Coordinates of C-alpha atoms and ligand atoms in Angstrom, one line a residue:
M13 CA 68.1 92.0 180.2
K14 CA 64.8 93.3 178.4
K15 CA 63.2 95.9 180.6
F16 CA 59.5 96.4 180.4
V17 CA 58.3 100.4 180.5
Y18 CA 55.1 101.0 182.2
V19 CA 53.4 104.3 181.0
I20 CA 50.7 105.8 183.6
G21 CA 48.0 107.2 181.2
D22 CA 47.5 105.6 178.4
G23 CA 46.6 108.5 175.6
Q24 CA 48.0 109.9 172.5
L25 CA 51.8 110.1 174.1
S26 CA 51.6 106.7 175.6
L27 CA 50.7 105.1 172.0
M28 CA 53.5 107.4 170.6
L29 CA 56.2 106.0 173.7
F30 CA 54.7 102.5 172.6
Q31 CA 55.5 102.9 168.5
S32 CA 59.4 104.2 169.4
G33 CA 59.9 101.2 171.6
S34 CA 58.5 99.2 169.2
V35 CA 60.9 100.2 166.7
L36 CA 63.8 99.4 169.1
G37 CA 62.8 96.1 170.6
I38 CA 61.4 97.7 174.0
P39 CA 58.0 96.4 175.5
V40 CA 56.2 99.7 176.0
I41 CA 53.1 99.0 178.2
P42 CA 50.4 102.2 178.8
I43 CA 48.2 101.8 181.9
N44 CA 44.9 102.8 182.1
V45 CA 44.5 104.2 185.7
K46 CA 41.1 103.8 186.3
N47 CA 41.9 100.0 185.5
Q48 CA 42.9 98.1 188.5
I49 CA 46.1 96.0 187.6
K50 CA 47.7 93.5 190.1
F51 CA 50.7 95.3 191.7
N52 CA 52.9 92.6 191.3
T53 CA 52.5 92.2 187.5
I54 CA 53.8 95.5 187.3
L55 CA 56.7 96.1 189.8
H56 CA 59.5 93.7 189.3
K57 CA 62.6 94.3 188.8
N58 CA 63.3 94.0 185.0
S59 CA 60.3 96.8 185.0
V60 CA 60.8 100.9 185.0
I61 CA 57.6 103.3 185.5
T62 CA 57.3 106.6 184.0
V63 CA 54.2 108.7 183.0
E64 CA 52.7 110.5 180.2
V65 CA 50.2 112.3 182.2
E66 CA 50.5 114.7 185.0
H67 CA 47.3 114.1 186.9
W68 CA 46.0 111.1 188.0
K69 CA 43.2 109.9 190.7
K70 CA 45.4 109.0 194.1
T71 CA 44.3 105.1 193.9
K72 CA 45.8 102.6 195.9
F73 CA 47.2 101.1 192.9
I74 CA 48.8 104.4 191.5
Q75 CA 49.8 105.4 195.5
K76 CA 51.7 101.9 196.0
I77 CA 53.4 102.6 192.4
C78 CA 54.6 106.1 193.5
K79 CA 56.6 104.8 196.3
N80 CA 58.7 101.7 194.2
N81 CA 62.2 102.2 193.4
T82 CA 61.1 101.8 189.6
F83 CA 59.4 104.6 189.3
I84 CA 61.3 107.4 187.6
N85 CA 61.2 110.7 189.4
R86 CA 59.4 109.2 191.6
N87 CA 60.3 112.6 194.1
I88 CA 60.4 115.1 192.1
L89 CA 57.2 114.5 190.0
P90 CA 54.8 115.5 192.6
L91 CA 56.7 118.9 192.9
I92 CA 56.3 119.5 189.0
V93 CA 52.7 118.8 188.5
D94 CA 51.4 120.9 191.3
R95 CA 52.0 124.8 189.7
L96 CA 52.4 126.0 193.5
Y97 CA 55.1 123.5 194.3
Q98 CA 56.9 124.0 190.9
K99 CA 56.9 127.9 190.9
E100 CA 58.2 127.5 194.7
L101 CA 61.0 125.7 193.0
I102 CA 61.8 127.3 190.3
D103 CA 61.9 130.4 192.8
K104 CA 64.2 128.7 195.3
L105 CA 66.6 127.5 192.4
Q106 CA 66.3 131.3 191.4
L107 CA 65.1 130.4 187.7
P108 CA 63.7 133.4 185.8
T109 CA 59.7 133.1 185.8
A110 CA 56.5 135.0 185.6
S111 CA 55.7 136.6 189.0
W112 CA 53.3 134.9 191.1
I113 CA 51.1 134.7 194.1
K114 CA 49.8 131.6 196.1
I115 CA 46.0 132.9 196.9
Q116 CA 45.0 132.2 200.3
K117 CA 42.2 135.0 201.5
F118 CA 39.9 137.6 199.4
S119 CA 41.8 140.5 201.1
Q120 CA 44.7 139.6 199.3
W121 CA 43.4 140.6 195.9
K122 CA 44.6 144.3 196.6
T123 CA 48.1 143.1 196.9
I124 CA 47.6 141.0 194.4
F125 CA 46.9 143.6 191.6
Y126 CA 49.6 146.0 193.1
T127 CA 52.0 143.4 192.9
L128 CA 51.4 142.0 189.8
G129 CA 49.9 144.4 187.7
D130 CA 46.8 145.4 186.3
N131 CA 46.5 142.0 184.3
I132 CA 46.5 138.9 186.5
I133 CA 46.1 135.3 185.3
L134 CA 44.2 132.8 187.4
K135 CA 45.8 129.2 187.3
K136 CA 44.8 126.3 188.8
R137 CA 47.6 124.8 191.2
T138 CA 46.4 120.7 189.5
G139 CA 44.5 120.0 186.7
G140 CA 44.7 122.2 184.2
Y141 CA 46.3 121.7 180.2
N142 CA 45.4 123.0 177.3
G143 CA 44.4 126.2 179.3
K144 CA 42.1 125.0 180.7
N145 CA 41.2 126.0 184.6
Q146 CA 42.6 130.0 184.0
Y147 CA 40.9 132.5 183.9
Q148 CA 42.3 136.0 183.0
L149 CA 41.3 138.9 184.9
S150 CA 41.5 142.2 185.1
F151 CA 41.4 145.1 188.2
K152 CA 38.2 146.6 186.7
D153 CA 37.1 142.7 187.4
K154 CA 38.2 142.3 190.9
K155 CA 34.8 141.6 191.9
K156 CA 34.7 137.6 190.4
F157 CA 37.8 137.3 191.8
N158 CA 36.0 134.5 194.7
I159 CA 38.1 133.3 196.7
K160 CA 35.9 130.2 197.2
I161 CA 36.6 129.4 193.2
Y162 CA 40.0 130.4 193.7
E163 CA 41.2 128.7 196.6
N164 CA 43.3 126.1 194.3
Y165 CA 44.5 128.4 192.1
I166 CA 47.8 130.9 191.9
A167 CA 48.1 134.2 190.3
E168 CA 50.3 135.1 187.8
K169 CA 51.2 138.2 185.8
K170 CA 50.0 138.3 182.5
I171 CA 53.1 138.7 180.5
N172 CA 53.3 141.0 177.5
F173 CA 55.6 138.1 175.2
V174 CA 56.7 138.2 172.0
E175 CA 57.0 135.1 171.4
E176 CA 56.7 131.5 173.0
I177 CA 59.0 128.6 172.8
S178 CA 60.2 125.5 174.6
L179 CA 63.3 123.6 175.1
I180 CA 62.9 119.9 174.8
G181 CA 66.0 118.0 176.4
A182 CA 66.5 115.0 178.2
R183 CA 68.8 113.2 181.2
N184 CA 69.7 110.3 182.1
K185 CA 71.2 108.5 185.7
F186 CA 74.7 109.4 184.6
G187 CA 74.1 113.1 184.5
K188 CA 74.5 113.0 180.9
I189 CA 71.9 115.9 178.9
V190 CA 70.9 116.7 175.3
F191 CA 68.5 119.2 173.9
Y192 CA 67.0 119.5 170.9
P193 CA 66.5 123.0 169.0
I194 CA 64.3 125.8 170.6
T195 CA 60.8 125.0 169.1
C196 CA 58.5 128.1 168.3
N197 CA 55.0 127.6 169.4
F198 CA 51.5 129.6 168.2
H199 CA 48.7 128.9 170.7
E200 CA 45.3 130.2 170.5
Q201 CA 43.0 130.0 173.3
G202 CA 45.6 128.5 175.7
I203 CA 46.0 125.3 173.5
L204 CA 49.1 125.2 171.1
R205 CA 48.2 125.3 167.4
C206 CA 51.5 124.5 165.9
S207 CA 55.1 124.5 166.3
I208 CA 58.4 125.4 164.2
P209 CA 61.7 124.3 165.5
D210 CA 64.5 127.1 164.6
I211 CA 67.8 125.7 163.8
K212 CA 68.7 128.9 162.6
N213 CA 68.4 131.8 164.2
Y214 CA 68.4 131.2 167.8
Y215 CA 71.6 130.5 169.0
L216 CA 71.4 133.2 171.6
L217 CA 68.3 131.8 173.3
Q218 CA 69.0 128.0 173.0
E219 CA 72.4 128.8 175.0
K220 CA 70.5 131.1 177.6
S221 CA 67.3 128.4 177.4
E222 CA 69.5 125.1 177.8
S223 CA 71.5 126.5 180.8
I224 CA 68.0 127.0 182.6
L225 CA 66.7 123.8 182.0
S226 CA 70.1 122.0 182.8
S227 CA 70.3 123.5 185.8
F228 CA 66.2 122.8 186.4
M229 CA 67.7 119.0 186.1
R230 CA 70.8 118.7 187.7
S231 CA 69.6 120.5 190.7
T232 CA 66.6 118.0 191.1
N233 CA 67.9 114.8 189.1
Y234 CA 65.6 114.6 186.7
I235 CA 65.5 111.5 184.2
G236 CA 63.9 111.1 180.8
I237 CA 62.2 113.5 179.0
I238 CA 61.4 117.3 180.2
A239 CA 60.1 120.5 178.9
M240 CA 60.2 124.0 179.5
E241 CA 58.0 126.6 177.7
F242 CA 59.2 130.1 178.0
F243 CA 57.9 133.7 177.3
V244 CA 60.6 135.7 175.2
L245 CA 60.5 139.2 176.3
K246 CA 61.3 142.8 174.5
N247 CA 64.4 142.6 175.6
N248 CA 65.4 139.2 174.4
E249 CA 65.1 138.0 177.7
I250 CA 63.0 134.6 178.1
I251 CA 61.3 133.5 181.3
I252 CA 59.9 130.1 182.4
N253 CA 56.3 129.7 181.5
E254 CA 56.2 126.6 182.5
I255 CA 57.5 122.7 183.0
S256 CA 56.5 119.4 181.9
P257 CA 58.1 116.4 183.0
R258 CA 57.3 114.3 180.2
V259 CA 57.1 114.2 175.9
H260 CA 55.5 117.1 175.3
N261 CA 53.7 118.7 171.9
S262 CA 55.8 120.6 170.9
G263 CA 58.9 118.0 170.1
H264 CA 56.4 116.2 167.8
W265 CA 58.1 117.5 164.7
T266 CA 61.0 115.2 166.0
Q267 CA 59.2 112.1 165.3
N268 CA 59.8 112.8 161.3
S269 CA 63.4 115.1 161.0
S270 CA 65.3 114.2 164.0
S271 CA 67.7 111.0 163.6
I272 CA 66.1 109.9 167.3
N273 CA 62.8 111.5 168.3
Q274 CA 61.5 112.7 171.5
F275 CA 59.4 109.4 172.3
E276 CA 63.0 107.4 171.6
L277 CA 65.4 109.7 173.5
H278 CA 62.8 109.6 176.3
L279 CA 63.1 105.5 176.1
R280 CA 66.5 105.7 176.0
S281 CA 67.3 108.3 178.6
I282 CA 65.5 106.2 181.2
L283 CA 66.6 102.6 180.0
D284 CA 70.3 104.0 180.5
L285 CA 70.7 103.3 176.6
P286 CA 73.5 105.6 174.6
M287 CA 72.1 108.7 173.6
P288 CA 73.9 110.9 171.6
I289 CA 72.8 114.5 170.5
P290 CA 69.9 113.9 167.7
K291 CA 70.7 114.7 164.7
I292 CA 68.1 117.0 162.8
N293 CA 67.9 115.9 159.3
C294 CA 65.4 118.2 157.9
F295 CA 63.5 121.4 157.9
S296 CA 59.9 121.1 159.7
V297 CA 56.5 122.1 160.9
M298 CA 54.2 121.0 163.3
I299 CA 50.1 121.1 163.1
N300 CA 48.1 120.1 165.7
I301 CA 44.3 118.6 164.4
I302 CA 41.8 120.0 166.9
G303 CA 38.5 118.7 167.3
N304 CA 38.7 118.0 163.7
Y305 CA 38.0 114.6 161.7
L306 CA 40.5 113.3 159.6
N307 CA 40.1 114.1 156.1
I308 CA 42.4 111.5 153.9
A309 CA 42.7 114.2 151.3
W310 CA 45.7 115.8 153.2
L311 CA 47.4 112.2 152.4
N312 CA 47.9 113.4 149.1
D313 CA 51.0 115.6 149.8
P314 CA 54.1 113.6 149.7
L315 CA 55.7 116.2 152.4
L316 CA 53.1 115.6 154.9
C317 CA 53.7 112.7 157.6
L318 CA 50.1 112.2 159.3
H319 CA 50.0 110.7 163.2
W320 CA 46.3 109.8 164.0
Y321 CA 45.1 109.1 167.9
N322 CA 42.3 107.3 167.2
K323 CA 40.2 109.1 169.6
S324 CA 36.4 110.2 169.7
I325 CA 36.0 113.7 168.6
S326 CA 35.1 116.5 170.9
K327 CA 35.7 120.6 169.9
Y328 CA 39.0 121.1 172.0
R329 CA 40.3 117.6 171.7
K330 CA 43.7 116.7 170.2
M331 CA 43.2 114.2 167.3
G332 CA 46.5 113.9 165.6
H333 CA 49.2 115.9 164.2
I334 CA 50.7 116.1 161.0
N335 CA 54.4 116.9 160.6
L336 CA 55.4 118.5 157.2
I337 CA 59.3 117.9 156.0
S338 CA 61.7 119.1 153.8
N339 CA 64.6 120.4 152.8
H340 CA 63.5 123.4 151.2
Y341 CA 62.0 126.5 152.8
E342 CA 60.1 127.1 150.1
A343 CA 58.5 123.5 149.6
L344 CA 57.3 123.3 152.8
K345 CA 55.7 127.0 152.6
N346 CA 54.1 125.5 149.5
S347 CA 52.9 122.8 151.6
I348 CA 51.5 124.4 154.3
I349 CA 49.7 126.7 151.7
T350 CA 47.9 123.9 150.2
L351 CA 47.3 121.8 153.4
E352 CA 45.3 125.0 154.3
K353 CA 42.6 125.1 151.3
K354 CA 41.9 121.5 152.7
L355 CA 41.8 122.4 156.6
P356 CA 38.7 123.9 157.6
K357 CA 38.9 128.1 158.2
Q358 CA 39.9 128.1 162.0
Y359 CA 43.1 127.0 161.0
Q360 CA 44.1 129.8 158.8
N361 CA 45.6 131.9 161.7
C362 CA 48.4 129.1 162.6
C363 CA 49.6 128.2 158.9
H364 CA 49.9 132.4 158.6
W365 CA 51.8 132.3 161.4
L366 CA 53.8 129.3 160.1
I367 CA 54.4 130.8 156.5
E368 CA 55.7 134.2 158.8
K369 CA 57.7 132.2 160.5
L370 CA 59.2 130.6 157.8
N371 CA 60.2 134.0 156.1
I372 CA 62.2 135.3 158.8
I373 CA 64.0 131.9 159.7
Q374 CA 65.5 131.2 156.1
Ligands
ATP21 P1 49.5 122.8 178.3 O1 48.6 122.6 177.2 O2 51.3 123.8 178.0 O3 49.5 121.8 179.1 P2 48.5 124.6 180.4 O4 47.1 124.6 180.2 O5 49.3 123.9 181.3 O6 48.6 124.5 178.9 P3 50.0 127.2 180.5 O7 51.0 126.8 179.3 O8 50.3 128.0 181.5 O9 48.8 126.1 180.5 O10 48.9 128.1 179.5 C1 48.6 128.2 178.1 C2 49.0 129.5 177.4 O11 48.4 130.4 178.0 C3 50.0 130.3 177.2 O12 50.8 129.0 176.2 C4 49.9 131.2 176.9 O13 49.5 131.3 175.7 C5 49.4 131.4 178.0 N1 49.6 132.3 178.9 C6 49.7 131.2 180.5 N2 50.5 132.1 181.3 C7 50.4 133.3 180.8 C8 51.1 134.7 181.2 N3 51.2 134.8 182.2 N4 51.1 135.8 180.6 C9 50.5 135.6 179.2 N5 50.1 134.4 178.4 C10 50.1 133.4 179.1
MG22 MG1 51.4 125.1 178.4

């Protein structure tokens, strides 16, 4: 019987879930959390409720949804979406993560710097994304440690990482788990700028990260797509940065180079549909377009796949993304070089990082 998938949130992730649902003939209905929909229209036995956002206002409508057994991961989501509970859970499961401390009172500042080191990052428990509500503080700025401002924050050790990677996996209710290859990610100002899956060199990190993420999914009985962001340290150890219980920006490359993209895999996993390991058909890179208008000239490149979200523009807003795909690394590099000339200056670093990565991977 056909199931209806309701998605809390109506941003670009919902849009892409909708697009993948359409291909499979699955009705996906994004819910604007500010709209009051009649509960009974969505809470029926043929509905499944999932999320594209991690933060929503606790309206009566949402509270009712959260208690309903058609809401996937309803017990575990409240723990993952609050950084404090997420960190406590990671520690409880004895998984590696950046050291942290819950902020409670001003007098703690000494212990915090003593325990975490001279450089810390203050992160708000909820409501943070794209590096928002995060502040770096060093020992010499300790006077800025204002407890009134930071009472809903945790303090985290600033990690001197070699690189940032993420792993996206999916699990269904029968316990089947599948993963995509690790993705290497480049951030600036706390915002993901571009990603590249490494399908060749990362078997060691792939194994380690899969074991950490499987352990998390099994222990929490998680269902659907989940993304785990890691810091890679000098000794090739990995520690968890954060966990996102939803489809993830660093998995957007799967839309054009994987037999099953992350949006379709999410739908398959929450609807108990077959979940084979997705086949990666070609090499790819993903570039986020942040705070810029669409330039039709980009479309002259046959390797370029554009995903545009049709949102109103603002400086740090993710407006769309570009996937470049090819069977040849050289062709991908040439595409990036050509695209860089058509992009504003601020994309230089990300294009250069991608070329460097391609040089290492190939
Ligand atoms: P997202 O957009 O992924 O939801 P976010 O706002 O939730 O991001 P984080 O992933 O915690 O925030 O941090 C954003 C970026 O800031 C990281 O990708 C990393 O580049 C940097 N960062 C965060 N925490 C640390 C840390 N402890 N040490 C060093 N860099 C960090
Ligand atoms: Mg992050």
